[in-house]
Amino acid sequence: YSDRMMSVQITNQNSETTFIACYAPTLNADTHVIETFYQELKTAIEKVPKKNGLILAGDFNARVGKKQIEMEDAIGTHGTGVRNKNGLRLLNLCTQQNLRIVSTFFQQKDKHKTTWQHPGTKKWHQIDHIITRASDARNVLRCRSMRGAQCETDHNLIRATIRLELRKYHHVPKKTPKAFDTKKLKTETIQTLYQSEIEANFTTQESHDIESIWKSFKEATTKAALDTLGARKYQKPDWFDESDTLIDEVLKKKREEHNRFLATPSPNQKKRYVSARKKCQKEVRKIKEKWWIQKTDELQHMMNTNDTYNLFRSIKEIV
């Protein structure tokens, strides 16, 4: 839509849901800029069919405050702070479009409602919101800000648990031959185990019937592969997923410093947290570079050995 707004549509077997992410102008922005944003947001909302689900989320820079009159259906009874002009604009839009600011409907501590700390007053405010249609608000089971989430921003992450009703479909599964995880055969231990399984399962027969011998050999190798290798998981190689254990170890120190900073915020503790964060970023970059070097070495080896089949397949998986 614009540099302040983007959307994505999720389609499932039962319905379609449109997610709109927003970054609204601040209260100090020019009035024309603010009004233009809300007009664009209104247009984006009206483009979504009424039968489809709708979820708005982002930094609205709007303090909606607490519910003031019973007619304000767009806001719940558990808002926080004092309403400002942007908050009033957001409430008017939600009322016109029959929307609900679900982050104000849950009773919880203020630290689980507020999302941003004013740099001057050091006071926390609720300016980031998750918004749904009024008809879908009952499907939002929980909504709260996550103080411990490390997003490298001065805002707290908001997380909502939303129930989706999916229609059950009964279909006959296709019988496709299993592809085994042959990459495990690179390990010498797995090679030895695989050979032992084949020898244990395959029994030589005195029969000269080629079909019978082939069937016995096929069953032996298939069973050995299933027991030792398992089925291959079809997923695109990703440096982050494949390095999950290493990354988790790197993040551990950063989490510890972040939790200490939340418990006892001080200039010295913040300095330690920033230092741990920079070190973490550096280590993660090293892990990523090492993963790509390993992949390129594997591709080079396939080229040198004229293994065009696996070379093409590996390139296709990566890109």
Coordinates of C-alpha atoms in Angstrom, one line a residue:
Y1 CA 0.0 0.0 0.0
S2 CA 2.7 2.5 1.1
D3 CA 6.0 2.8 2.9
R4 CA 4.0 2.8 6.2
M5 CA 1.7 -0.2 5.4
M6 CA 1.9 -3.7 4.0
S7 CA -0.4 -6.7 3.9
V8 CA -0.3 -10.4 3.4
Q9 CA -3.1 -12.8 2.8
I10 CA -3.2 -16.3 4.4
T11 CA -5.4 -18.9 2.7
N12 CA -6.5 -22.1 4.5
Q13 CA -9.0 -24.8 3.7
N14 CA -11.8 -22.9 5.3
S15 CA -11.3 -19.2 4.9
E16 CA -8.9 -16.4 4.1
T17 CA -7.3 -13.9 6.5
T18 CA -5.6 -10.7 5.6
F19 CA -2.9 -9.3 7.9
I20 CA -2.1 -5.6 7.6
A21 CA 1.1 -4.3 9.3
C22 CA 1.2 -0.6 10.1
Y23 CA 3.6 2.1 11.2
A24 CA 1.6 5.3 11.9
P25 CA 3.1 8.8 12.0
T26 CA 3.9 10.2 15.4
L27 CA 1.7 12.9 17.0
N28 CA 4.3 15.5 16.1
A29 CA 4.0 14.8 12.4
D30 CA 2.2 17.1 10.0
T31 CA -1.6 16.8 10.2
H32 CA -1.8 16.2 6.4
V33 CA 0.6 13.2 6.8
I34 CA -1.5 11.7 9.7
E35 CA -4.8 12.2 7.9
T36 CA -3.3 10.6 4.7
F37 CA -2.2 7.6 6.6
Y38 CA -5.6 7.0 8.2
Q39 CA -7.3 7.4 4.8
E40 CA -5.0 4.9 3.2
L41 CA -5.6 2.5 6.1
K42 CA -9.4 2.9 5.7
T43 CA -9.1 2.2 2.0
A44 CA -7.0 -1.0 2.7
I45 CA -9.5 -2.2 5.3
E46 CA -12.5 -1.7 2.9
K47 CA -10.7 -3.7 0.2
V48 CA -10.8 -6.8 2.3
P49 CA -14.1 -8.8 1.7
K50 CA -16.4 -8.9 4.8
K51 CA -16.3 -12.7 4.7
N52 CA -12.5 -12.7 5.2
G53 CA -10.7 -12.4 8.5
L54 CA -8.8 -9.2 9.2
I55 CA -6.0 -8.6 11.6
L56 CA -4.2 -5.2 12.0
A57 CA -1.0 -5.0 13.9
G58 CA 1.8 -2.5 14.4
D59 CA 3.0 0.7 15.9
F60 CA 0.0 3.0 15.7
N61 CA 1.6 5.7 17.9
A62 CA -1.8 6.0 19.4
R63 CA -2.7 6.1 23.1
V64 CA -6.3 4.9 23.2
G65 CA -6.5 5.1 27.0
K66 CA -9.3 3.7 29.0
K67 CA -12.9 3.2 28.0
Q68 CA -14.8 6.4 28.8
I69 CA -18.4 5.7 27.7
E70 CA -20.4 2.5 27.2
M71 CA -20.9 3.3 23.5
E72 CA -17.2 2.8 22.8
D73 CA -17.3 -0.8 21.6
A74 CA -14.0 -0.6 19.8
I75 CA -12.1 -0.5 23.1
G76 CA -12.1 -2.8 26.1
T77 CA -12.2 -1.9 29.8
H78 CA -8.5 -2.7 30.4
G79 CA -6.8 0.0 28.4
T80 CA -4.1 2.1 30.1
G81 CA -2.9 5.7 30.1
V82 CA -4.5 8.9 28.8
R83 CA -5.9 9.1 25.3
N84 CA -4.3 11.4 22.8
K85 CA -5.3 12.8 19.3
N86 CA -3.9 9.8 17.5
G87 CA -5.8 7.5 19.9
L88 CA -9.0 9.3 19.1
R89 CA -8.3 9.0 15.3
L90 CA -7.7 5.2 15.7
L91 CA -10.9 4.8 17.8
N92 CA -13.0 6.6 15.2
L93 CA -11.6 4.4 12.5
C94 CA -12.3 1.2 14.5
T95 CA -15.9 2.4 15.2
Q96 CA -16.6 3.2 11.6
Q97 CA -15.2 -0.2 10.4
N98 CA -16.6 -2.2 13.3
L99 CA -13.2 -3.2 14.6
R100 CA -11.9 -4.1 18.1
I101 CA -8.6 -3.2 19.7
V102 CA -8.1 -6.5 21.4
S103 CA -5.0 -5.5 23.3
T104 CA -7.4 -3.5 25.6
F105 CA -9.8 -6.4 26.4
F106 CA -7.6 -8.5 28.7
Q107 CA -7.1 -7.8 32.4
Q108 CA -3.4 -8.1 33.3
K109 CA -0.6 -6.1 34.8
D110 CA 0.3 -2.8 33.1
K111 CA 3.8 -4.1 32.2
H112 CA 2.0 -6.7 30.0
K113 CA -0.1 -4.0 28.3
T114 CA 2.4 -1.2 27.7
T115 CA 4.8 -1.4 24.7
W116 CA 7.0 1.7 24.6
Q117 CA 8.9 3.8 27.2
H118 CA 9.1 7.6 26.7
P119 CA 12.8 8.5 26.6
G120 CA 12.2 11.7 28.6
T121 CA 9.7 10.8 31.3
K122 CA 10.7 7.1 31.3
K123 CA 6.9 6.3 31.5
W124 CA 5.6 3.3 29.7
H125 CA 2.7 3.7 27.2
Q126 CA 0.4 1.5 25.1
I127 CA 0.9 2.6 21.5
D128 CA 1.3 -0.7 19.7
H129 CA -1.9 -2.6 19.1
I130 CA -3.5 -5.7 17.5
I131 CA -7.0 -5.1 16.0
T132 CA -9.5 -7.5 14.6
R133 CA -13.1 -7.4 13.3
A134 CA -15.8 -7.4 16.0
S135 CA -17.1 -10.7 14.9
D136 CA -13.6 -12.3 15.2
A137 CA -12.7 -10.8 18.6
R138 CA -14.1 -13.8 20.5
N139 CA -11.4 -15.9 18.8
V140 CA -8.6 -13.9 20.3
L141 CA -7.7 -16.0 23.4
R142 CA -4.9 -13.9 24.7
C143 CA -3.0 -10.7 23.9
R144 CA -0.1 -9.2 25.8
S145 CA 3.3 -7.5 25.4
M146 CA 6.4 -9.6 25.8
R147 CA 9.0 -7.7 27.8
G148 CA 11.6 -10.5 27.4
A149 CA 11.5 -10.6 23.6
Q150 CA 14.7 -9.3 22.2
C151 CA 13.8 -7.5 18.9
E152 CA 16.6 -4.9 19.0
T153 CA 14.0 -2.1 19.2
D154 CA 12.7 0.3 21.8
H155 CA 9.3 -1.3 21.5
N156 CA 8.0 -4.4 23.3
L157 CA 6.7 -7.2 21.1
I158 CA 3.0 -7.9 21.2
R159 CA 1.8 -11.5 20.9
A160 CA -1.8 -12.7 20.4
T161 CA -3.2 -16.2 20.5
I162 CA -5.9 -16.5 18.0
R163 CA -8.2 -19.5 17.4
L164 CA -8.8 -20.6 13.8
E165 CA -11.7 -22.8 12.9
L166 CA -10.6 -25.3 10.2
R167 CA -12.9 -27.6 8.2
K168 CA -11.9 -31.2 8.2
Y169 CA -11.4 -32.9 4.9
H170 CA -11.3 -36.6 4.4
H171 CA -9.1 -37.8 1.6
V172 CA -7.3 -40.9 0.6
P173 CA -3.5 -40.4 1.1
K174 CA -1.4 -41.0 -2.0
K175 CA 1.0 -43.9 -1.9
T176 CA 4.3 -42.5 -3.0
P177 CA 7.6 -44.2 -2.5
K178 CA 9.6 -42.9 0.4
A179 CA 12.8 -41.0 -0.2
F180 CA 15.4 -41.9 2.5
D181 CA 17.7 -39.5 4.2
T182 CA 20.8 -40.6 2.3
K183 CA 22.9 -37.7 3.7
K184 CA 23.3 -39.7 6.8
L185 CA 25.5 -42.2 4.9
K186 CA 28.3 -39.6 5.0
T187 CA 28.8 -40.8 8.6
E188 CA 31.0 -43.9 8.8
T189 CA 29.0 -45.2 11.8
I190 CA 25.8 -45.1 9.8
Q191 CA 27.4 -46.7 6.8
T192 CA 28.5 -49.7 9.0
L193 CA 25.1 -50.0 10.6
Y194 CA 23.3 -49.8 7.2
Q195 CA 25.5 -52.6 5.8
S196 CA 24.9 -54.8 8.9
E197 CA 21.2 -54.3 8.6
I198 CA 21.2 -55.4 4.9
E199 CA 23.2 -58.5 5.8
A200 CA 20.9 -59.3 8.6
N201 CA 17.7 -58.9 6.5
F202 CA 18.9 -60.4 3.2
T203 CA 19.1 -64.1 3.0
T204 CA 20.6 -65.8 -0.1
Q205 CA 18.2 -68.2 -1.7
E206 CA 19.0 -71.4 -3.6
S207 CA 16.2 -70.5 -6.1
H208 CA 17.3 -69.2 -9.5
D209 CA 14.1 -67.2 -9.9
I210 CA 15.4 -63.7 -10.6
E211 CA 12.1 -62.1 -9.6
S212 CA 12.2 -63.8 -6.2
I213 CA 15.8 -62.8 -5.5
W214 CA 15.1 -59.2 -6.5
K215 CA 12.1 -59.0 -4.3
S216 CA 14.1 -60.3 -1.3
F217 CA 16.9 -57.9 -1.9
K218 CA 14.6 -55.0 -2.4
E219 CA 12.8 -55.7 0.9
A220 CA 16.1 -56.1 2.8
T221 CA 17.6 -52.8 1.5
T222 CA 14.3 -50.9 2.0
K223 CA 13.9 -52.1 5.6
A224 CA 17.6 -51.4 6.4
A225 CA 17.2 -47.8 5.0
L226 CA 14.0 -47.2 6.9
D227 CA 15.6 -48.4 10.2
T228 CA 18.9 -46.6 9.9
L229 CA 18.3 -43.6 7.7
G230 CA 14.7 -42.8 8.1
A231 CA 12.6 -40.8 5.6
R232 CA 14.0 -37.6 4.1
K233 CA 12.4 -34.4 5.3
Y234 CA 11.6 -32.1 2.4
Q235 CA 12.5 -28.7 3.5
K236 CA 14.6 -25.9 2.1
P237 CA 18.1 -25.8 3.6
D238 CA 18.4 -22.8 5.9
W239 CA 21.5 -21.7 7.8
F240 CA 19.5 -20.6 10.8
D241 CA 17.5 -23.8 11.2
E242 CA 20.5 -26.1 10.7
S243 CA 22.6 -24.1 13.2
D244 CA 19.8 -23.9 15.8
T245 CA 21.9 -25.5 18.6
L246 CA 24.9 -23.3 18.0
I247 CA 22.9 -20.2 17.8
D248 CA 21.0 -21.1 21.0
E249 CA 24.3 -21.3 22.9
V250 CA 25.4 -17.9 21.6
L251 CA 22.0 -16.3 22.5
K252 CA 22.2 -17.7 26.1
K253 CA 24.6 -15.1 27.3
K254 CA 22.7 -12.3 25.6
R255 CA 19.4 -13.5 27.3
E256 CA 21.0 -13.5 30.7
E257 CA 22.3 -10.0 30.3
H258 CA 18.9 -8.8 29.0
N259 CA 17.1 -10.4 31.9
R260 CA 19.5 -8.7 34.4
F261 CA 18.9 -5.4 32.7
L262 CA 15.1 -5.8 33.0
A263 CA 15.4 -6.7 36.6
T264 CA 17.8 -3.9 37.6
P265 CA 17.9 -1.2 34.9
S266 CA 21.1 0.9 35.3
P267 CA 23.6 2.5 33.0
N268 CA 26.3 -0.1 33.9
Q269 CA 23.9 -3.0 33.3
K270 CA 22.7 -1.5 30.0
K271 CA 26.3 -1.2 28.9
R272 CA 26.9 -4.9 29.6
Y273 CA 23.8 -5.9 27.7
V274 CA 24.7 -3.8 24.7
S275 CA 28.2 -5.4 24.7
A276 CA 26.7 -8.9 24.9
R277 CA 24.3 -8.0 22.1
K278 CA 27.1 -6.9 19.8
K279 CA 29.1 -10.0 20.6
C280 CA 26.1 -12.2 19.9
Q281 CA 25.5 -10.5 16.5
K282 CA 29.2 -11.0 15.6
E283 CA 29.1 -14.7 16.5
V284 CA 25.8 -15.3 14.6
R285 CA 27.4 -13.8 11.5
K286 CA 30.3 -16.2 11.8
I287 CA 28.0 -19.1 12.0
K288 CA 26.1 -18.0 8.9
E289 CA 29.4 -17.5 6.9
K290 CA 30.6 -20.9 8.0
W291 CA 27.4 -22.6 6.9
W292 CA 27.6 -21.0 3.4
I293 CA 31.3 -21.9 3.1
Q294 CA 30.4 -25.5 3.9
K295 CA 27.6 -25.5 1.3
T296 CA 29.9 -24.1 -1.4
D297 CA 32.6 -26.7 -0.6
E298 CA 30.0 -29.5 -1.0
L299 CA 28.9 -28.0 -4.4
Q300 CA 32.5 -27.8 -5.5
H301 CA 33.1 -31.4 -4.6
M302 CA 30.1 -32.5 -6.6
M303 CA 31.4 -30.5 -9.6
N304 CA 34.9 -32.1 -9.3
T305 CA 33.4 -35.6 -9.2
N306 CA 30.9 -34.9 -12.0
D307 CA 28.0 -35.7 -9.6
T308 CA 25.6 -33.6 -11.7
Y309 CA 22.5 -35.1 -10.3
N310 CA 23.2 -34.1 -6.7
L311 CA 24.8 -30.8 -7.8
F312 CA 21.6 -29.8 -9.6
R313 CA 19.4 -30.9 -6.7
S314 CA 21.5 -29.1 -4.1
I315 CA 21.6 -25.9 -6.0
K316 CA 17.8 -26.1 -6.5
E317 CA 17.3 -26.6 -2.8
I318 CA 19.4 -23.6 -1.8
V319 CA 17.9 -21.1 -4.3

